[in-house]
Tab-separated table of C-alpha atoms and ligand atoms in Angstrom:
chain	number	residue	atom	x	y	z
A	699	UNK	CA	-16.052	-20.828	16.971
A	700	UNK	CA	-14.905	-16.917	17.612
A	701	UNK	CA	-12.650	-15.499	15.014
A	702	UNK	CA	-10.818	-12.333	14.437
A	703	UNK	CA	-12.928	-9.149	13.389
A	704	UNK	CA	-13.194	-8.505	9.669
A	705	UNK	CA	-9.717	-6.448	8.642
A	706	UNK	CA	-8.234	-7.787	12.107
A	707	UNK	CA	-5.420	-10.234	12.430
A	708	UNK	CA	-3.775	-12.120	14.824
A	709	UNK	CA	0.299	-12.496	14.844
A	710	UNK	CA	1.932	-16.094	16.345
A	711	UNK	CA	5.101	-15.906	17.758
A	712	UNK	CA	6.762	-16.741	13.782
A	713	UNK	CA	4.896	-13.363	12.847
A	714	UNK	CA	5.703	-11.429	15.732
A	715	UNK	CA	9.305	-12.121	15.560
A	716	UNK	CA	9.348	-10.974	11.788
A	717	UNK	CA	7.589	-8.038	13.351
A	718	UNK	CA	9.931	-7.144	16.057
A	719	UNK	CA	12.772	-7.900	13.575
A	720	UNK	CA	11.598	-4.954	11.185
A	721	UNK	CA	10.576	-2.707	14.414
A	722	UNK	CA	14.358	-2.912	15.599
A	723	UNK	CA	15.446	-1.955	12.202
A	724	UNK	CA	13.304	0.803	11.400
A	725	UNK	CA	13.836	2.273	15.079
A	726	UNK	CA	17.728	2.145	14.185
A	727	UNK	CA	17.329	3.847	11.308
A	728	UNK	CA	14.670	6.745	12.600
A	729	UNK	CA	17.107	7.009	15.643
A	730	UNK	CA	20.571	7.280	13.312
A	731	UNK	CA	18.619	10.435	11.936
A	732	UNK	CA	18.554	11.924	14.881
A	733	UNK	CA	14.484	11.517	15.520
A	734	UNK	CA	13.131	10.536	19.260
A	735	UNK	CA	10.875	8.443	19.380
A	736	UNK	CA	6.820	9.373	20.747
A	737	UNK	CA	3.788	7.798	21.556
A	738	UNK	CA	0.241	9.122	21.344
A	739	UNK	CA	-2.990	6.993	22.850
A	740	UNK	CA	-4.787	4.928	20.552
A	741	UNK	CA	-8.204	6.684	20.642
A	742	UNK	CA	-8.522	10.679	20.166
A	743	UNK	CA	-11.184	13.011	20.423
A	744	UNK	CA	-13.260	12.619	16.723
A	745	UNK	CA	-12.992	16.279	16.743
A	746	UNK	CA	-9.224	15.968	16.038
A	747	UNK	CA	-9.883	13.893	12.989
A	748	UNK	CA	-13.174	16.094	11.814
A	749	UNK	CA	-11.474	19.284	12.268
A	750	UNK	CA	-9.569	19.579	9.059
A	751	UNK	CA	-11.195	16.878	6.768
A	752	UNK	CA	-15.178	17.419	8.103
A	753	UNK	CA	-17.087	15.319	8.766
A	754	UNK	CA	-17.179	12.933	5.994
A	755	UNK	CA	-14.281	11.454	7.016
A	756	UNK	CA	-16.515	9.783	9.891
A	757	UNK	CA	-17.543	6.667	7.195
A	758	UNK	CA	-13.967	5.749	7.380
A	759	UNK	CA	-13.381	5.602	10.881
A	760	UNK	CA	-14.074	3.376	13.841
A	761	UNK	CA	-16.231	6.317	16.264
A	762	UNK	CA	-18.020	5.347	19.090
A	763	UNK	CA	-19.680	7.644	21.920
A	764	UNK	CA	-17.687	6.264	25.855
A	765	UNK	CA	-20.137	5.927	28.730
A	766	UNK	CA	-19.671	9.820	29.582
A	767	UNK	CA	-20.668	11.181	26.565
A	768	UNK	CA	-17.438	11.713	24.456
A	769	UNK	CA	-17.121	11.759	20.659
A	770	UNK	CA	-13.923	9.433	20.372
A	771	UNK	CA	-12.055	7.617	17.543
A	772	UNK	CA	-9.707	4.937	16.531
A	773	UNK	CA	-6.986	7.201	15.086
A	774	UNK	CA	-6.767	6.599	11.422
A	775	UNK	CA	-3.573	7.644	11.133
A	776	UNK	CA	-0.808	9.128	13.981
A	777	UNK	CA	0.242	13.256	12.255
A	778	UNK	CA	-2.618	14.491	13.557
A	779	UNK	CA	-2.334	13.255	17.042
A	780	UNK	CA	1.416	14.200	17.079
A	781	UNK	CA	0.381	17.457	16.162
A	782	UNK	CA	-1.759	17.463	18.801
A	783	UNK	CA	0.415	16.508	21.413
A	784	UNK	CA	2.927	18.927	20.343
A	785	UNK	CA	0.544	21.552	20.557
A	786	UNK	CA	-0.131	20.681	24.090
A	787	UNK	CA	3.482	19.794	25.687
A	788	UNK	CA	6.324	20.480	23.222
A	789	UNK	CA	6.040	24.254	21.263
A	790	UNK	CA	9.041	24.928	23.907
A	791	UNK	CA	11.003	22.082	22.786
A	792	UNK	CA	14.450	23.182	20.638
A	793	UNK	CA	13.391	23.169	16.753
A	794	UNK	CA	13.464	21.182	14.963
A	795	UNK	CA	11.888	18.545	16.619
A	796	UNK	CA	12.412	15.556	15.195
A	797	UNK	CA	9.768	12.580	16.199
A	798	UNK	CA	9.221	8.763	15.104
A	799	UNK	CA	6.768	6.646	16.238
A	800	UNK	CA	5.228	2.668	15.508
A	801	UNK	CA	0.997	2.498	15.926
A	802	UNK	CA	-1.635	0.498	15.296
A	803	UNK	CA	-4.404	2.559	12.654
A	804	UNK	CA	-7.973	1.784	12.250
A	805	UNK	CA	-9.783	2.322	9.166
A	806	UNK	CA	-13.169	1.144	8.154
A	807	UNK	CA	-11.464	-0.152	4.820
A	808	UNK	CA	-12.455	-2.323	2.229
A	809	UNK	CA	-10.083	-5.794	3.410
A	810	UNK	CA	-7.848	-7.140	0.652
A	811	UNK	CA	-4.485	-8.345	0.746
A	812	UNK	CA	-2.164	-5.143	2.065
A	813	UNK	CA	-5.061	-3.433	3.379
A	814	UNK	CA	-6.632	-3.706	6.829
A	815	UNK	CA	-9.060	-2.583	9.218
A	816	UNK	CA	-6.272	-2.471	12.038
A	817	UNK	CA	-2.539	-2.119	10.281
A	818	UNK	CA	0.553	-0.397	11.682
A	819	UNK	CA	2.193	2.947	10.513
A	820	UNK	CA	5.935	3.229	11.615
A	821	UNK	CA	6.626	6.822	10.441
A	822	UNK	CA	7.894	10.701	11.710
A	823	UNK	CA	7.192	14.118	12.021
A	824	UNK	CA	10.300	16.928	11.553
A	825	UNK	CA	8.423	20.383	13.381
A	826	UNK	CA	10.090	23.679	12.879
A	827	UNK	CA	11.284	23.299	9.571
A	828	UNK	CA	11.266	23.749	6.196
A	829	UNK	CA	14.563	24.518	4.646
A	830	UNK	CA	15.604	22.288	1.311
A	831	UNK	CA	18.063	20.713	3.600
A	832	UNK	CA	14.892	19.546	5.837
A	833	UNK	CA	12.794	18.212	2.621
A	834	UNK	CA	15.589	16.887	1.312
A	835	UNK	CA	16.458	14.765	4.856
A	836	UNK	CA	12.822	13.411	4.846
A	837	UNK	CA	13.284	12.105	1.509
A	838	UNK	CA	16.468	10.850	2.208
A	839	UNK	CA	14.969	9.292	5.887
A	840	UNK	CA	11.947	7.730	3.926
A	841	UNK	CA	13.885	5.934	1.035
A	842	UNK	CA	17.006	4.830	3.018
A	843	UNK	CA	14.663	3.299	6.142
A	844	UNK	CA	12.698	1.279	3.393
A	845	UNK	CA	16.313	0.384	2.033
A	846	UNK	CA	17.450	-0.746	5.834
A	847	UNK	CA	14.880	-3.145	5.815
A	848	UNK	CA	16.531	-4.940	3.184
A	849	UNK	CA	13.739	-4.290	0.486
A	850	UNK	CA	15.300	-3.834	-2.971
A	851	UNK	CA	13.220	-3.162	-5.284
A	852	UNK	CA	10.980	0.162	-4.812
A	853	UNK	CA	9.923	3.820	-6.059
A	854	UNK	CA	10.266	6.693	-4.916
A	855	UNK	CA	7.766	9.183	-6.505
A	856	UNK	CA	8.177	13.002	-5.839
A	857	UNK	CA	4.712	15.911	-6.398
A	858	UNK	CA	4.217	18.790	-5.203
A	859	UNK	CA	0.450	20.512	-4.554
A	860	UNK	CA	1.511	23.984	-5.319
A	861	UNK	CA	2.338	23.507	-8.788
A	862	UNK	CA	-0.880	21.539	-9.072
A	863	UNK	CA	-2.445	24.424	-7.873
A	864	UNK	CA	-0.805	26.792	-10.081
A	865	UNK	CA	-1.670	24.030	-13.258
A	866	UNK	CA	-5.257	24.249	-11.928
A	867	UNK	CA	-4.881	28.458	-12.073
A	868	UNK	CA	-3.812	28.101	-15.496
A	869	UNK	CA	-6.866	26.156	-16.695
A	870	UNK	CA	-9.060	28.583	-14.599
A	871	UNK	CA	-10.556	25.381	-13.232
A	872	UNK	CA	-13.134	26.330	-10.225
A	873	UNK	CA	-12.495	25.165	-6.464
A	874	UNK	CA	-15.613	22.305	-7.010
A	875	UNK	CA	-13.830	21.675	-10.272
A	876	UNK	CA	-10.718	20.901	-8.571
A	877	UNK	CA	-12.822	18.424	-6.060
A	878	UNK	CA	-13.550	16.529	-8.873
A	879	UNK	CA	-10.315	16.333	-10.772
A	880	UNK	CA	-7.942	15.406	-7.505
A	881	UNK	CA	-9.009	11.683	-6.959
A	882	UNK	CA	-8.794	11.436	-10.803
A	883	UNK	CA	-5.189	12.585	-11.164
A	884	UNK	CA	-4.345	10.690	-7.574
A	885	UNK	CA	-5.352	7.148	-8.991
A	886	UNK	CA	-3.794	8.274	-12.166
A	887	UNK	CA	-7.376	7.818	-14.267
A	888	UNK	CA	-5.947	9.842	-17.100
A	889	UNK	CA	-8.782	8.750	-19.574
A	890	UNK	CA	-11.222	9.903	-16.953
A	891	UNK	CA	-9.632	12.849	-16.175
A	892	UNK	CA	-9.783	14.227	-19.747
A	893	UNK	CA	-13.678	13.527	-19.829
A	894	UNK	CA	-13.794	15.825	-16.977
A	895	UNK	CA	-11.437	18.345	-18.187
A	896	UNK	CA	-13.980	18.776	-21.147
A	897	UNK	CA	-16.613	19.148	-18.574
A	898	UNK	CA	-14.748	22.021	-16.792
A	899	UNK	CA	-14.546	23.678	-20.666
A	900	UNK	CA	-10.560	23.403	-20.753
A	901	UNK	CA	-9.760	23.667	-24.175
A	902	UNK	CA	-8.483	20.420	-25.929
A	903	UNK	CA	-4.575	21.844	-26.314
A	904	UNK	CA	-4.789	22.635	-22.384
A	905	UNK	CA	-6.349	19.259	-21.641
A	906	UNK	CA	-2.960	17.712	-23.413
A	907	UNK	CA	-0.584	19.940	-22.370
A	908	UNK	CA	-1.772	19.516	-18.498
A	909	UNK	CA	-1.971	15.412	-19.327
A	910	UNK	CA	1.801	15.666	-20.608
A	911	UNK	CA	3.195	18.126	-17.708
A	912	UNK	CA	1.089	15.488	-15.272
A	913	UNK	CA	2.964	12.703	-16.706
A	914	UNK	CA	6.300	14.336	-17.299
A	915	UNK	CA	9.742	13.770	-15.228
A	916	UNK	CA	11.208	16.719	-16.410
A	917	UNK	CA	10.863	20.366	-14.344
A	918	UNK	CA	11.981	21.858	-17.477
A	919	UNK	CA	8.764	20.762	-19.355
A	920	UNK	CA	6.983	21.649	-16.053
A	921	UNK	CA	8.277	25.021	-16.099
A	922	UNK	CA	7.831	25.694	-19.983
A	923	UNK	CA	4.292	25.368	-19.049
A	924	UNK	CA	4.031	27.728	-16.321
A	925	UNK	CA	6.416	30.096	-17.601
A	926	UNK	CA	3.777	32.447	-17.086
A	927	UNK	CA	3.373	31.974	-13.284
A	928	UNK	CA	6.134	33.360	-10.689
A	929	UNK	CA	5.051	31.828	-8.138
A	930	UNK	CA	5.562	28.262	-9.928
A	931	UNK	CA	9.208	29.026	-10.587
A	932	UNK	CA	9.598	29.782	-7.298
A	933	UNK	CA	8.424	26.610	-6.308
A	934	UNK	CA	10.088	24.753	-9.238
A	935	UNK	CA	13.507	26.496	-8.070
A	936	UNK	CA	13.045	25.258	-4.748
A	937	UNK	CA	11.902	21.430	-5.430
A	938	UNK	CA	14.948	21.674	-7.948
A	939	UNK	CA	17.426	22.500	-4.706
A	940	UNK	CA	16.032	20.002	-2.673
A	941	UNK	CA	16.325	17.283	-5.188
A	942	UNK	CA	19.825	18.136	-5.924
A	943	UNK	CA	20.328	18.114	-2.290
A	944	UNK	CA	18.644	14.322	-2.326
A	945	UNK	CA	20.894	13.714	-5.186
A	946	UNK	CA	24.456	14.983	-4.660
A	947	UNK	CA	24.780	15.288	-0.724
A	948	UNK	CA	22.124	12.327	0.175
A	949	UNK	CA	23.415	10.371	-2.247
A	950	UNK	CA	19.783	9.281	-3.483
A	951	UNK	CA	19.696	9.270	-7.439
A	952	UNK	CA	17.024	6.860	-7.837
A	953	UNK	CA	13.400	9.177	-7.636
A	954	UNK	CA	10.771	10.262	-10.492
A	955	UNK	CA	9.028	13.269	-10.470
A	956	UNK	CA	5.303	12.736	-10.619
A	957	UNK	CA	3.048	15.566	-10.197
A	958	UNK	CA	0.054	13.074	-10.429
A	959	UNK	CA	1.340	12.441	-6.837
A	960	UNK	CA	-1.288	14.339	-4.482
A	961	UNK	CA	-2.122	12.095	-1.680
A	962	UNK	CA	-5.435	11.646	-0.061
A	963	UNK	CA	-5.492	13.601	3.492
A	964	UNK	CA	-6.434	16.889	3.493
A	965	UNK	CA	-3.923	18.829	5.394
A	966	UNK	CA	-0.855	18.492	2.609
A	967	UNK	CA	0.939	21.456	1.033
A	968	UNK	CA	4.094	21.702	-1.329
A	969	UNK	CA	5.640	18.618	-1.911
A	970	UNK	CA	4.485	15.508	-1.289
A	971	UNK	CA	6.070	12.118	-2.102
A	972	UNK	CA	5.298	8.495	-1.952
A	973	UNK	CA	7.299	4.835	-1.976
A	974	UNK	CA	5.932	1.981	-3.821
A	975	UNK	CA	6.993	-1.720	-4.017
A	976	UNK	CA	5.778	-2.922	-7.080
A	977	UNK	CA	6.312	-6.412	-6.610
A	978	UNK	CA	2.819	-5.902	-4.198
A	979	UNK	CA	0.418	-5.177	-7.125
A	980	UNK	CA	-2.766	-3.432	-6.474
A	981	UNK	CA	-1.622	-2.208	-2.713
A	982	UNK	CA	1.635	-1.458	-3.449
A	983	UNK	CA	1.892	2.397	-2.185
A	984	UNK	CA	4.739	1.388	1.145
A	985	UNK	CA	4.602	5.274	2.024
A	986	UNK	CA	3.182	9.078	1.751
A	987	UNK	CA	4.340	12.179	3.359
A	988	UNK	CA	4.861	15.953	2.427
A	989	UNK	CA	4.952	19.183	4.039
A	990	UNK	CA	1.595	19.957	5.601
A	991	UNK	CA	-0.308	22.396	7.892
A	992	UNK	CA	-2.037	21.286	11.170
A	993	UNK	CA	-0.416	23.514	14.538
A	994	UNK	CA	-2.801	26.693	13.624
A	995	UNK	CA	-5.708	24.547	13.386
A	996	UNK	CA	-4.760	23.024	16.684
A	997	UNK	CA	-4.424	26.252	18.254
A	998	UNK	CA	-0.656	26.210	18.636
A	999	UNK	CA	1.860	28.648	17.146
A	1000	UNK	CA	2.257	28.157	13.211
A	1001	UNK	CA	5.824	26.697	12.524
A	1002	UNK	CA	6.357	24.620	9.481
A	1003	UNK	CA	5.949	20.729	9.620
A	1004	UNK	CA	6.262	17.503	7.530
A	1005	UNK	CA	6.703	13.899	7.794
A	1006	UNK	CA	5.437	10.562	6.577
A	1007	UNK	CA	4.497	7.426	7.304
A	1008	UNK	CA	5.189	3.653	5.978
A	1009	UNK	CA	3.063	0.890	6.305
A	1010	UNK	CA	4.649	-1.494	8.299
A	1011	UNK	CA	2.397	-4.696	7.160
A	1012	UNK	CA	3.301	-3.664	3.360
A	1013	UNK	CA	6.619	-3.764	4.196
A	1014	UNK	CA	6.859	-6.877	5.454
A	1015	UNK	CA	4.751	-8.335	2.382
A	1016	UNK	CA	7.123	-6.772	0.479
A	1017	UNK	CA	10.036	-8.792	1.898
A	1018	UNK	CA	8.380	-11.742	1.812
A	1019	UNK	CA	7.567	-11.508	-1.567
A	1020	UNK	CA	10.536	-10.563	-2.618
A	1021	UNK	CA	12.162	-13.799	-0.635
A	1022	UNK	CA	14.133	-11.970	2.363
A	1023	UNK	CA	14.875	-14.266	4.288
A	1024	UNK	CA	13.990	-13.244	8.337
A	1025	UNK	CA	16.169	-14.611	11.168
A	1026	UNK	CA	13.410	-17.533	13.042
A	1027	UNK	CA	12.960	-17.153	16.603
A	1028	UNK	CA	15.906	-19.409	18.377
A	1029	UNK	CA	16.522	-21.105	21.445
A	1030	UNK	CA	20.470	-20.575	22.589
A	1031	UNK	CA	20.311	-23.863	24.666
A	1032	UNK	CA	17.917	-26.327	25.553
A	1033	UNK	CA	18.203	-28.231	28.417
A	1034	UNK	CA	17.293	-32.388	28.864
A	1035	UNK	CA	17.671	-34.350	31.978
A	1036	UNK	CA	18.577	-37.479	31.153
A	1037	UNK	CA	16.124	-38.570	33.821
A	1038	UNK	CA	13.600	-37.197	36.861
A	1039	UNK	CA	16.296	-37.170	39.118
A	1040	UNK	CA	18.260	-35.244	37.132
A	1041	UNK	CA	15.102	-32.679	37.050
A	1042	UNK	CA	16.619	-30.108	40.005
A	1043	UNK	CA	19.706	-30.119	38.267
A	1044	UNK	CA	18.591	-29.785	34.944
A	1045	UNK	CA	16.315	-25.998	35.725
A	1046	UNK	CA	19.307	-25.087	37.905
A	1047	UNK	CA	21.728	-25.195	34.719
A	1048	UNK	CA	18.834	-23.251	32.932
A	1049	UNK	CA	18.173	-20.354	35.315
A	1050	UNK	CA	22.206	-19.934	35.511
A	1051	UNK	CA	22.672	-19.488	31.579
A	1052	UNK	CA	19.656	-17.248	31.800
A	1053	UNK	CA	21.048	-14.343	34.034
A	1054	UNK	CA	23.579	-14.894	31.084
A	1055	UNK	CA	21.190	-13.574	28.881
A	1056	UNK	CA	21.678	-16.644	26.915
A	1057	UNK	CA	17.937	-18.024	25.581
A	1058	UNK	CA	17.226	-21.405	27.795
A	1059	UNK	CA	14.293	-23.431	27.825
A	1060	UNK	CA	14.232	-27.133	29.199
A	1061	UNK	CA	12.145	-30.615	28.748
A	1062	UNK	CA	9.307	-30.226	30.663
A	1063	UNK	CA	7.498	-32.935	29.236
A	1064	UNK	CA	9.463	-35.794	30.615
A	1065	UNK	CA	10.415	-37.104	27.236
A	1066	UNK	CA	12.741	-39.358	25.854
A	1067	UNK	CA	16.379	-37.951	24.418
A	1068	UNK	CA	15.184	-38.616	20.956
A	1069	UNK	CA	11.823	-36.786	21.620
A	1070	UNK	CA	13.427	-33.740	23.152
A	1071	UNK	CA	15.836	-33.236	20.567
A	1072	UNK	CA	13.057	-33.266	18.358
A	1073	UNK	CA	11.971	-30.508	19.837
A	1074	UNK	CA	14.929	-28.613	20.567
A	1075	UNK	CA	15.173	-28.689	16.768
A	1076	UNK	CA	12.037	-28.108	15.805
A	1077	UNK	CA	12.929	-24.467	18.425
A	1078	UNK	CA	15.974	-23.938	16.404
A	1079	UNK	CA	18.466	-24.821	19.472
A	1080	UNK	CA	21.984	-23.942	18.696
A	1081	UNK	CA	22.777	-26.174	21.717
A	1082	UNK	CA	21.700	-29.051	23.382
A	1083	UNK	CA	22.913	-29.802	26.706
A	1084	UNK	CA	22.208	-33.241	27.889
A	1085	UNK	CA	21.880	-33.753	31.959
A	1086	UNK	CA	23.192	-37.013	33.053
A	1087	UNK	CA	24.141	-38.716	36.290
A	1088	UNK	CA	27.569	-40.293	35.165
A	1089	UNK	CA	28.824	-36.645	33.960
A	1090	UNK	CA	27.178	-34.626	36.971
A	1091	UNK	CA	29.384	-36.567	39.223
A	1092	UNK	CA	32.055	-35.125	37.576
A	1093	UNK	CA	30.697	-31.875	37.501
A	1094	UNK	CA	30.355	-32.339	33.921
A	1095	UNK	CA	27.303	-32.427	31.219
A	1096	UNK	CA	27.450	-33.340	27.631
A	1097	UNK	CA	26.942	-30.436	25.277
A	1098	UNK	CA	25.750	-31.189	21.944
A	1099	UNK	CA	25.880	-28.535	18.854
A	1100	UNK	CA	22.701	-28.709	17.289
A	1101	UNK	CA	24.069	-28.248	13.751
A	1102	UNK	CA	26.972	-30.606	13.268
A	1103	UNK	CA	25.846	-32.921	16.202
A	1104	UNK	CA	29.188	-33.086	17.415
A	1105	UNK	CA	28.619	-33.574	21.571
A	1106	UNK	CA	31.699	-32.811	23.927
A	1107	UNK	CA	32.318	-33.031	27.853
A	1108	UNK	CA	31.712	-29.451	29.489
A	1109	UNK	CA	32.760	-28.591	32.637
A	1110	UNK	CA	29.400	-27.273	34.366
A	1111	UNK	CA	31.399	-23.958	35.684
A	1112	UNK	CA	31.970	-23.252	31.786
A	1113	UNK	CA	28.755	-24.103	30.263
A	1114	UNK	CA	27.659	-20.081	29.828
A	1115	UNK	CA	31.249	-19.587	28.551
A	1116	UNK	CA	31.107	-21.759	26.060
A	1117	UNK	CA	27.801	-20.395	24.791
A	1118	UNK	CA	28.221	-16.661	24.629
A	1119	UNK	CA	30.541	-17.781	21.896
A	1120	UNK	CA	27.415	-18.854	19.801
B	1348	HAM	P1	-1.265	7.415	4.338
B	1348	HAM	O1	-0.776	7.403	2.930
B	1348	HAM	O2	-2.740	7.488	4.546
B	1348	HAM	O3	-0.520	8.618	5.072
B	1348	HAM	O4	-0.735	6.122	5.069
B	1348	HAM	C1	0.636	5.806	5.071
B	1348	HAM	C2	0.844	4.345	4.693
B	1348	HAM	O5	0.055	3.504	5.546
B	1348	HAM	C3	0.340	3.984	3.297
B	1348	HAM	O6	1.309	4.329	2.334
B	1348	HAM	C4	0.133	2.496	3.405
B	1348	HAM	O7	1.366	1.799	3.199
B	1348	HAM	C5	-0.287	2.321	4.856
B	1348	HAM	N1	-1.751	2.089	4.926
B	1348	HAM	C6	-2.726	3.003	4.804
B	1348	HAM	N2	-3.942	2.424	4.938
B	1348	HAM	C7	-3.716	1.101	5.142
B	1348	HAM	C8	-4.556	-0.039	5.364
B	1348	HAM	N3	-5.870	0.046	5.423
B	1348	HAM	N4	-3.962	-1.244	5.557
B	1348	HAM	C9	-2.607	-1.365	5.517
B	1348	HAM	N5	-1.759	-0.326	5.330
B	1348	HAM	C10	-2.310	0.881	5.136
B	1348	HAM	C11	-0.710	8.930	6.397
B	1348	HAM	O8	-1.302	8.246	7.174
B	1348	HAM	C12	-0.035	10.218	6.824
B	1348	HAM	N6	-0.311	10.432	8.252
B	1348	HAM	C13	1.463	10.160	6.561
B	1348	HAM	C14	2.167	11.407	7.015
B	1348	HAM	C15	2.883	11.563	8.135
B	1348	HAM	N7	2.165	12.578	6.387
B	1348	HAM	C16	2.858	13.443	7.097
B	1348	HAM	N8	3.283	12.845	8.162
């Protein structure tokens, strides 16, 4: 028997309607922001992916040469191709320009639970700007769409890659140095990290004092430490408006400062942030974004940009887990002819309440009442109407409410009536 590729899945009408459920949410929420929403194709040039991270990045993706010749990818992720497109149709737009977009992702990833080969990324781009207010928005747009879902339990964690930069200054430690040291302090290997501090030759009071300013909340300690370095306080003044902004005008209390927050893509700058559910364990990070730089290497006019993006199949793992409970896919009415020669009748009735808009499906099995209403329930009919001679001669039909099982006498002129009020 075939199956689904490894990191692949399949989603059955149950799934998908869980799916579409969240995808109406999150578009609300992008949309109440004032974002548009874009869509890029699914495969890029590989150049687009190579350009900033080299090519390395190639043993994560899903490349493949087409019949003429061309380099092409599975994107991995969808900034870059936004970027892209921007570059190539929208520098004239009015700033900022505020875009949201859903997409499937490929990446040739290790399969566990939360992490796929093909997953979806529901997430945004603000181009244009950088003000506090702007940082302080994406913030805001990140924790509150995760919030809309209905999630309650997760973390927002706040870092910033120019005071990493001016830490690593301070310690004198060497661009290969710093190579070394990033995936260390990004998977928060603290015990590692201070082997390889030693290795760099950072003397053992630095090596604490950069483990304690890593694993602080406070900016004050931060800035104690880099009182030295204008440049930092700059930055620290800044970060310290914008999270007052999250704070007092976004009404968002409920973030950590984490400088050990530094994200894996290569084209981040100045703060970065990520959400986590913890009730996911080991894949728990929901969502990473920050400012970043990508329009100069794309050719287009440098303007500031940042975004991020949440993992849509996390999300919904989260929920689950944490026992939200998603609306099933529901049948308005569903039609049973009492007999075959109430057939005509009965798909008549069901292609009126249609134009309705009201959800209609009808026995097409030729199965007993008792069988059919099986059915309807097993659907989750609200409704059942029943199609009988004795009634139709009246002009009637017997509609029965699928939760009380009460049954009444409808006239057939008032059947769609009577159900918009469901
Ligand atoms: P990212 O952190 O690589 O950032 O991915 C964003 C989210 O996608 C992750 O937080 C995670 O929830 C989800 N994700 C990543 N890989 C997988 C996987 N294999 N299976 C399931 N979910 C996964 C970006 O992609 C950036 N483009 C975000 C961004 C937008 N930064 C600025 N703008």
């Amino acid at each position: 028997m075939f199956q689904v590729p490894r990191g692949t899945r399949d989603f059955i009408p149950d799934e998908m309607q869980k799916r579409r459920f969240l995808e109406t949410n999150m578009a609300r929420t992008f949309t109440s922001f004032g974002y548009g929403e874009i869509q890029t194709p699914t495969f890029e040039n590989l150049e687009l992916f190579t350009a900033k991270s080299g090519e390395s990045i190639i043993n994560e993706l899903y490349s493949f040469t087409d019949k003429g010749g061309r380099a092409l990818a599975l994107r991995p992720e969808l900034t870059a191709p936004v970027i892209r497109c921007y570059v190539e149709r929208m520098q004239m737009e009015p700033k900022p320009l505020k875009l949201f977009y859903f997409g499937n992702c490929y990446r040739y990833d290790r399969p566990q639970k939360g992490r796929y080969r093909e997953f979806q990324q529901a997430g945004c781009e603000i181009i244009g700007t950088d003000t506090s207010e702007t940082i302080a928005e994406l913030l805001a747009l990140a924790y509150t769409l995760l919030r809309n879902t209905g999630l309650k339990n997760i973390q927002l964690n706040i870092g910033n890659l120019t005071i990493i930069s001016a830490l690593f200054k301070k310690l004198h430690l060497l661009k290969e140095d710093q190579k070394i040291l990033l995936p260390l302090i990004d998977k928060s290997q603290f015990d590692d990290l201070k082997i390889a501090l030693r290795d760099c030759n950072v003397s053992e009071d630095n090596i604490e004092s950069f483990l304690d300013v890593l694993q602080t909340s406070e900016i004050k300690k931060i800035r104690s430490f880099l009182a030295d370095d204008p440049d930092a306080q700059t930055e620290l003044t800044a970060m310290e408006t914008i999270l007052d902004l999250l704070k007092n005008a976004f009404q968002i209390k409920e973030y950590l400062i984490k400088l050990s927050i530094v994200r894996g893509l290569d084209y981040y700058k100045g703060l970065v942030f990520e959400i986590d559910a913890p009730v996911l364990g080991a894949e728990k990070q929901l969502c990473g974004g920050g400012s970043y730089d990508l329009i100069p290497l794309f050719g287009g006019t440098d303007v500031p940009t940042s975004g991020f993006a949440v993992g849509f199949d996390r999300t919904l793992l989260a929920l689950e887990e944490e026992g939200f409970h998603f609306p099933p896919t529901r049948l308005d009415a569903f039609i049973i002819p009492i007999n075959q020669t109430m057939n005509t009748t009965a798909i008549q009735i069901t292609q009126e309440l249609r134009t309705h808009g009201i959800a209609t499906d009808f026995d097409q099995l030729r199965r007993g009442i008792g069988k059919s209403l099986k059915y309807a329930d097993a659907k989750h009919a609200e409704k059942v109407i029943l199609v009988g001679p004795k009634e139709l001669e009246n002009n009637t039909v017997t509609l029965r409410d699928m939760k009380t099982g009460t049954q009444e006498i409808v006239p057939l002129t008032d059947i769609h009536v009577k159900l918009k009020k469901i």
